[in-house]
Structure formats: C-alpha cells, structure tokens
CSV table of C-alpha atoms and ligand atoms in Angstrom, one decimal:
chain,number,residue,atom,x,y,z
M,1090,MET,CA,1.2,-13.2,6.7
M,1091,THR,CA,-0.6,-16.0,5.0
M,1092,ARG,CA,-0.5,-19.3,6.3
M,1093,ILE,CA,-1.6,-22.5,4.6
M,1094,ASN,CA,-2.6,-25.4,7.1
M,1095,PRO,CA,-3.3,-28.5,5.3
M,1096,SER,CA,-5.8,-30.8,6.9
M,1097,ILE,CA,-5.0,-34.4,7.2
M,1098,LEU,CA,-8.6,-35.4,7.5
M,1099,ALA,CA,-8.0,-35.8,3.7
M,1100,ALA,CA,-4.8,-37.6,4.2
M,1101,ASP,CA,-4.3,-41.7,4.1
M,1102,PHE,CA,-4.6,-42.3,7.6
M,1103,VAL,CA,-2.6,-45.6,7.5
M,1104,ASN,CA,0.2,-43.8,5.8
M,1105,MET,CA,0.7,-40.9,7.9
M,1106,GLN,CA,4.0,-40.6,8.1
M,1107,ALA,CA,4.3,-40.5,4.2
M,1108,GLU,CA,1.4,-38.3,4.0
M,1109,LEU,CA,3.4,-35.7,6.6
M,1110,ALA,CA,6.3,-35.6,4.5
M,1111,ARG,CA,4.5,-34.5,1.5
M,1112,ILE,CA,3.4,-31.2,3.2
M,1113,ALA,CA,6.8,-30.2,4.5
M,1114,THR,CA,6.3,-26.5,2.8
M,1115,ALA,CA,3.2,-26.0,5.0
M,1116,ASP,CA,2.9,-23.5,7.9
M,1117,PHE,CA,1.1,-26.0,10.2
M,1118,VAL,CA,-0.4,-29.3,9.9
M,1119,HIS,CA,-4.3,-29.0,10.9
M,1120,VAL,CA,-5.3,-32.0,12.8
M,1121,ASP,CA,-9.0,-32.6,13.3
M,1122,VAL,CA,-10.0,-34.3,16.4
M,1123,MET,CA,-13.6,-35.5,16.3
M,1124,ASP,CA,-15.7,-37.6,19.0
M,1125,ASN,CA,-18.8,-38.6,17.1
M,1126,HIS,CA,-20.7,-36.2,19.8
M,1127,PHE,CA,-20.0,-32.9,18.7
M,1128,VAL,CA,-20.0,-33.8,15.4
M,1129,PRO,CA,-21.3,-36.9,13.5
M,1130,ASN,CA,-17.9,-38.3,12.7
M,1131,LEU,CA,-15.1,-39.9,14.6
M,1132,THR,CA,-11.2,-39.5,13.8
M,1133,PHE,CA,-8.8,-40.0,16.6
M,1134,GLY,CA,-7.5,-38.8,20.1
M,1135,PRO,CA,-4.5,-37.8,22.1
M,1136,GLN,CA,-2.6,-41.1,21.4
M,1137,MET,CA,-2.5,-40.6,17.5
M,1138,VAL,CA,-1.8,-37.0,17.8
M,1139,GLU,CA,1.1,-37.6,19.8
M,1140,ARG,CA,2.6,-39.8,17.3
M,1141,ILE,CA,1.7,-37.0,14.5
M,1142,GLN,CA,3.6,-34.5,16.8
M,1143,ALA,CA,6.6,-36.7,16.9
M,1144,THR,CA,6.6,-37.2,13.2
M,1145,SER,CA,5.3,-34.1,11.6
M,1146,PRO,CA,7.9,-31.8,9.9
M,1147,VAL,CA,5.7,-28.9,10.6
M,1148,PRO,CA,4.0,-27.8,14.1
M,1149,LEU,CA,0.5,-28.9,14.9
M,1150,ASP,CA,-2.7,-26.9,14.9
M,1151,VAL,CA,-5.1,-29.1,16.4
M,1152,HIS,CA,-8.9,-28.5,15.8
M,1153,LEU,CA,-11.0,-30.3,18.4
M,1154,MET,CA,-14.7,-31.0,17.3
M,1155,ILE,CA,-15.4,-32.4,20.6
M,1156,GLU,CA,-17.7,-32.1,23.6
M,1157,ASP,CA,-16.2,-31.3,27.1
M,1158,PRO,CA,-13.1,-29.4,25.7
M,1159,GLU,CA,-12.4,-28.4,29.4
M,1160,ARG,CA,-11.5,-32.0,29.8
M,1161,TRP,CA,-9.4,-32.7,26.9
M,1162,ALA,CA,-8.0,-29.5,25.3
M,1163,PRO,CA,-5.0,-29.0,28.1
M,1164,GLY,CA,-3.7,-32.5,27.0
M,1165,TYR,CA,-3.0,-31.6,23.4
M,1166,ALA,CA,-1.2,-28.4,24.4
M,1167,GLU,CA,0.9,-30.6,26.7
M,1168,LEU,CA,1.9,-33.1,24.0
M,1169,GLY,CA,3.2,-30.0,22.3
M,1170,ALA,CA,0.7,-29.0,19.7
M,1171,ALA,CA,1.6,-25.3,18.7
M,1172,SER,CA,-2.0,-24.4,18.5
M,1173,VAL,CA,-5.2,-26.0,20.1
M,1174,THR,CA,-8.7,-24.7,19.0
M,1175,PHE,CA,-11.9,-25.6,20.7
M,1176,HIS,CA,-15.6,-24.7,19.8
M,1177,LEU,CA,-17.2,-22.2,21.4
M,1178,GLU,CA,-20.4,-24.0,21.3
M,1179,ALA,CA,-18.9,-26.7,23.2
M,1180,SER,CA,-17.1,-24.8,26.0
M,1181,ALA,CA,-18.5,-24.0,29.4
M,1182,ASP,CA,-15.8,-21.3,30.1
M,1183,PRO,CA,-14.1,-20.4,26.9
M,1184,ILE,CA,-11.6,-17.6,28.5
M,1185,SER,CA,-10.4,-20.1,31.4
M,1186,LEU,CA,-9.9,-22.5,28.8
M,1187,ALA,CA,-7.8,-20.5,26.6
M,1188,ARG,CA,-5.9,-19.0,29.5
M,1189,ARG,CA,-4.9,-22.6,30.4
M,1190,LEU,CA,-4.0,-23.4,27.1
M,1191,ARG,CA,-1.8,-20.3,26.8
M,1192,GLY,CA,-0.3,-21.1,30.3
M,1193,ILE,CA,0.8,-24.5,28.9
M,1194,GLY,CA,2.3,-22.6,26.1
M,1195,ALA,CA,0.0,-23.5,23.1
M,1196,ARG,CA,-1.5,-20.7,21.1
M,1197,ALA,CA,-5.3,-20.6,22.2
M,1198,GLY,CA,-7.9,-21.0,19.4
M,1199,VAL,CA,-11.8,-20.7,19.5
M,1200,ALA,CA,-13.9,-22.0,16.7
M,1201,VAL,CA,-17.5,-21.0,15.5
M,1202,LYS,CA,-20.0,-23.1,13.5
M,1203,PRO,CA,-21.3,-21.3,10.3
M,1204,SER,CA,-24.5,-20.1,12.2
M,1205,THR,CA,-22.7,-19.0,15.3
M,1206,PRO,CA,-22.6,-15.5,16.0
M,1207,VAL,CA,-19.2,-13.8,16.8
M,1208,GLU,CA,-20.0,-10.6,18.3
M,1209,GLY,CA,-19.8,-12.0,21.7
M,1210,LEU,CA,-16.1,-12.6,21.0
M,1211,PHE,CA,-15.0,-8.7,20.3
M,1212,GLU,CA,-14.8,-7.9,24.1
M,1213,VAL,CA,-12.5,-10.6,24.7
M,1214,LEU,CA,-10.5,-11.2,21.4
M,1215,ASP,CA,-7.3,-10.4,23.2
M,1216,GLU,CA,-7.9,-13.7,25.1
M,1217,PHE,CA,-7.3,-16.0,22.0
M,1218,ASP,CA,-4.6,-16.3,19.5
M,1219,GLN,CA,-7.0,-17.2,16.9
M,1220,VAL,CA,-10.4,-17.3,15.8
M,1221,LEU,CA,-11.6,-20.2,13.4
M,1222,VAL,CA,-14.8,-19.3,11.4
M,1223,MET,CA,-16.0,-22.5,10.1
M,1224,THR,CA,-16.9,-22.2,6.4
M,1225,VAL,CA,-18.7,-25.7,6.2
M,1226,GLU,CA,-20.6,-27.6,9.0
M,1227,PRO,CA,-17.8,-29.3,10.9
M,1228,GLY,CA,-17.6,-33.1,10.5
M,1229,PHE,CA,-16.5,-33.9,7.2
M,1230,GLY,CA,-13.9,-33.0,4.5
M,1231,GLY,CA,-14.8,-32.4,0.8
M,1232,GLN,CA,-17.7,-30.1,1.5
M,1233,SER,CA,-18.7,-26.9,-0.5
M,1234,PHE,CA,-17.5,-23.4,1.0
M,1235,MET,CA,-20.5,-21.5,2.4
M,1236,PRO,CA,-20.0,-17.9,1.2
M,1237,GLN,CA,-22.6,-16.8,3.9
M,1238,THR,CA,-20.1,-16.9,6.4
M,1239,MET,CA,-17.9,-14.3,5.0
M,1240,PRO,CA,-20.0,-11.2,6.8
M,1241,LYS,CA,-18.8,-12.8,9.8
M,1242,LEU,CA,-15.3,-12.7,8.8
M,1243,ARG,CA,-15.4,-9.2,7.9
M,1244,LEU,CA,-16.9,-8.2,11.3
M,1245,LEU,CA,-14.1,-10.0,13.2
M,1246,ALA,CA,-11.4,-8.7,10.8
M,1247,ASP,CA,-12.6,-5.2,11.4
M,1248,GLU,CA,-13.0,-5.5,15.1
M,1249,ALA,CA,-9.3,-6.9,15.2
M,1250,ARG,CA,-8.2,-4.0,13.2
M,1251,ARG,CA,-10.0,-1.5,15.3
M,1252,ARG,CA,-8.6,-3.1,18.4
M,1253,GLY,CA,-5.2,-3.1,16.9
M,1254,SER,CA,-5.3,-6.9,17.8
M,1255,SER,CA,-2.9,-9.4,16.2
M,1256,VAL,CA,-5.2,-12.3,16.7
M,1257,TRP,CA,-5.1,-14.7,13.4
M,1258,LEU,CA,-8.4,-15.2,11.6
M,1259,GLN,CA,-8.7,-18.9,10.3
M,1260,VAL,CA,-11.1,-20.3,7.7
M,1261,ASP,CA,-12.0,-24.1,7.6
M,1262,GLY,CA,-13.8,-26.0,5.1
M,1263,GLY,CA,-14.2,-26.0,1.2
M,1264,ILE,CA,-11.1,-23.8,0.9
M,1265,GLY,CA,-9.5,-24.4,-2.7
M,1266,GLU,CA,-8.0,-22.4,-5.4
M,1267,SER,CA,-11.4,-21.1,-6.5
M,1268,THR,CA,-12.7,-20.0,-3.0
M,1269,ILE,CA,-9.4,-18.9,-1.0
M,1270,ALA,CA,-9.2,-15.4,-2.5
M,1271,ILE,CA,-13.1,-14.9,-1.3
M,1272,ALA,CA,-11.7,-15.6,2.4
M,1273,ALA,CA,-8.7,-13.8,2.0
M,1274,GLU,CA,-10.5,-10.7,0.8
M,1275,ALA,CA,-12.8,-10.9,3.6
M,1276,GLY,CA,-9.9,-10.7,6.2
M,1277,ALA,CA,-8.6,-14.5,6.9
M,1278,ASP,CA,-4.9,-15.0,7.2
M,1279,THR,CA,-4.7,-18.8,7.9
M,1280,PHE,CA,-6.3,-21.2,5.8
M,1281,VAL,CA,-7.1,-24.9,6.2
M,1282,ALA,CA,-7.3,-27.0,3.1
M,1283,GLY,CA,-7.9,-30.8,3.2
M,1284,SER,CA,-8.9,-32.1,-0.2
M,1285,ALA,CA,-7.3,-29.2,-2.2
M,1286,VAL,CA,-4.1,-30.2,-0.9
M,1287,PHE,CA,-4.0,-33.9,-0.4
M,1288,GLY,CA,-6.1,-34.4,-3.4
M,1289,ALA,CA,-3.6,-32.8,-5.4
M,1290,SER,CA,-0.7,-34.9,-7.2
M,1291,ASP,CA,1.8,-32.5,-5.8
M,1292,PRO,CA,0.5,-31.2,-2.6
M,1293,ASP,CA,3.4,-28.9,-2.0
M,1294,ALA,CA,2.6,-27.0,-5.3
M,1295,ALA,CA,-0.8,-26.9,-4.4
M,1296,ILE,CA,0.1,-25.2,-0.8
M,1297,ALA,CA,2.3,-22.6,-3.2
M,1298,SER,CA,-0.7,-22.0,-5.3
M,1299,LEU,CA,-3.1,-21.4,-2.6
M,1300,ARG,CA,-0.6,-19.1,-0.8
M,1301,ASP,CA,0.0,-17.3,-3.9
M,1302,ILE,CA,-3.6,-16.6,-4.4
M,1303,ALA,CA,-4.5,-15.6,-1.0
M,1304,ARG,CA,-1.6,-13.2,-1.0
M,1305,GLY,CA,-2.6,-11.7,-4.0
M,1306,ALA,CA,-6.4,-11.4,-2.7
M,1307,HIS,CA,-5.6,-10.0,0.8
M,1308,ARG,CA,-7.1,-6.9,1.8
M,1309,HIS,CA,-3.8,-5.1,2.6
Q,920,DX5,C1,-14.3,-30.1,8.6
Q,920,DX5,C2,-12.8,-30.0,9.1
Q,920,DX5,C3,-12.0,-29.4,8.0
Q,920,DX5,C4,-11.8,-30.4,6.9
Q,920,DX5,C5,-11.8,-29.7,5.5
Q,920,DX5,O1,-14.9,-30.4,10.0
Q,920,DX5,O2,-12.8,-29.3,10.2
Q,920,DX5,O3,-10.7,-29.3,8.5
Q,920,DX5,O4,-10.7,-31.5,6.9
Q,920,DX5,O5,-11.7,-30.3,4.5
Q,920,DX5,P1,-11.8,-29.6,3.0
Q,920,DX5,O6,-10.7,-28.6,2.9
Q,920,DX5,O7,-11.7,-30.9,2.2
Q,920,DX5,O8,-13.2,-29.0,3.0
Q,921,ZN,ZN1,-10.6,-28.6,10.8
C-alpha cells in the first residue's frame, strides 16, 4: 500500500480551506506542528489543527516537532487526528505516550531525525503504528532529500518484515518525483511531500504521479 500525504507546510496558510480542497485525492494531510524549541521554526497549535480537522476532505496525519510531547500529543488525538507522530528525541517515555494515543483512538507514530539511530525501536516496533524517518533536518520545507538516511530505513523495513509487523514506514523531507523511488525502494510506504505537491499547478496530478512512481519502485 502506497500512501501520499501532502504537507500543508507548503500551502498558503491564509487560504487553508481552499488549499485542503486541492488535495482531496491524498491519503492523509500531513500537518507539521512546530514550537520554535524542538525546531527553529513556528507553525500552529491545537486551535488551528482543530479547524483543519473540521475542514479537511482527508484524515489528518499530525507531525509534532515539539518539546514535551507528553503534554501536548494526546490533545491532537482527542481532536480527531487519524495519526499523531511525536519525536523520539523529545519524548521522556515513548511507549507510554504511544499507548495513550492508541487509547484515544489515534494511530501512534514515532519520528527520528536524520542522525538518530533506529535500532532501539526494533524490540518495541509493535507499540507503534508508524515510524517516520526524517529525510531532512526537521524545521523547514523545501530542503534537499538526504540519501544517507536510506540505510536506516532499510534496517527498519527488514526488521518489520522479519517480525511480520504491519507498521507503516514514512519518509518526510525532499520527497518529489526525482527522490520518491529511492525511498520506496528502501522500504517506505508512506510519503510526505510538501513543495512537490503544493508547488505543482495541479496538486492532484502531482499526487497521482508520485503514487505511480512509488508503486513502480516498491520492493514488493
Ligand atoms: C519538515 C517537515 C516536512 C516538510 C516537507 O520539517 O516535517 O513535512 O513540510 O516539505 P518538503 O516536501 O518541501 O521537503
Ligand atoms: Zn513533517
């Protein structure tokens, strides 16, 4: 299964309703929450995300680039986000937090920055519904894909297969027509794309094209 999740970080924030309507064929809308502490950029919080939830034609995939996710992440699950992903580097107790998110009814996701190892996740892979391997340093859209993150993705994909896990493997950052096949071949099944979708004249056509390329490149 190949999923394309456009990131509204690349959308026009003051025309959000119209921007959301442009990506109605997406699988999820990727919502980047940044607190200017975990990353050097600031976007929006629960109040804005609640309005996006009420307006979006597709379910929400919330990516929290924030400190103290224990305090804030459950609120995003409670407002109805389909998935809530917090950063491993920011969490004091990732397993307990994932269980809380699942208890509220959201898919629980854990994200790792490009230089964070993933081996520690292997034993607890079942605690998560998705693992997000950042393919840029988190904080900004429009950066270049980092191919050096692919060995880590392969390790995760191999481990998931070995364990018969159904965990989704997501990539985020610099994903576009020239890079998505690399990530798909390494084992990703869920692709976040900001500028490649919202920068296109026809976002739905861009989504379709990304999906085709990823399907063609997938390992199986
Ligand atoms: C970066 C964000 C990404 C960003 C991706 O910190 O997590 O979701 O929007 O943007 P592009 O696809 O433009 O690299
Ligand atoms: Zn993101």
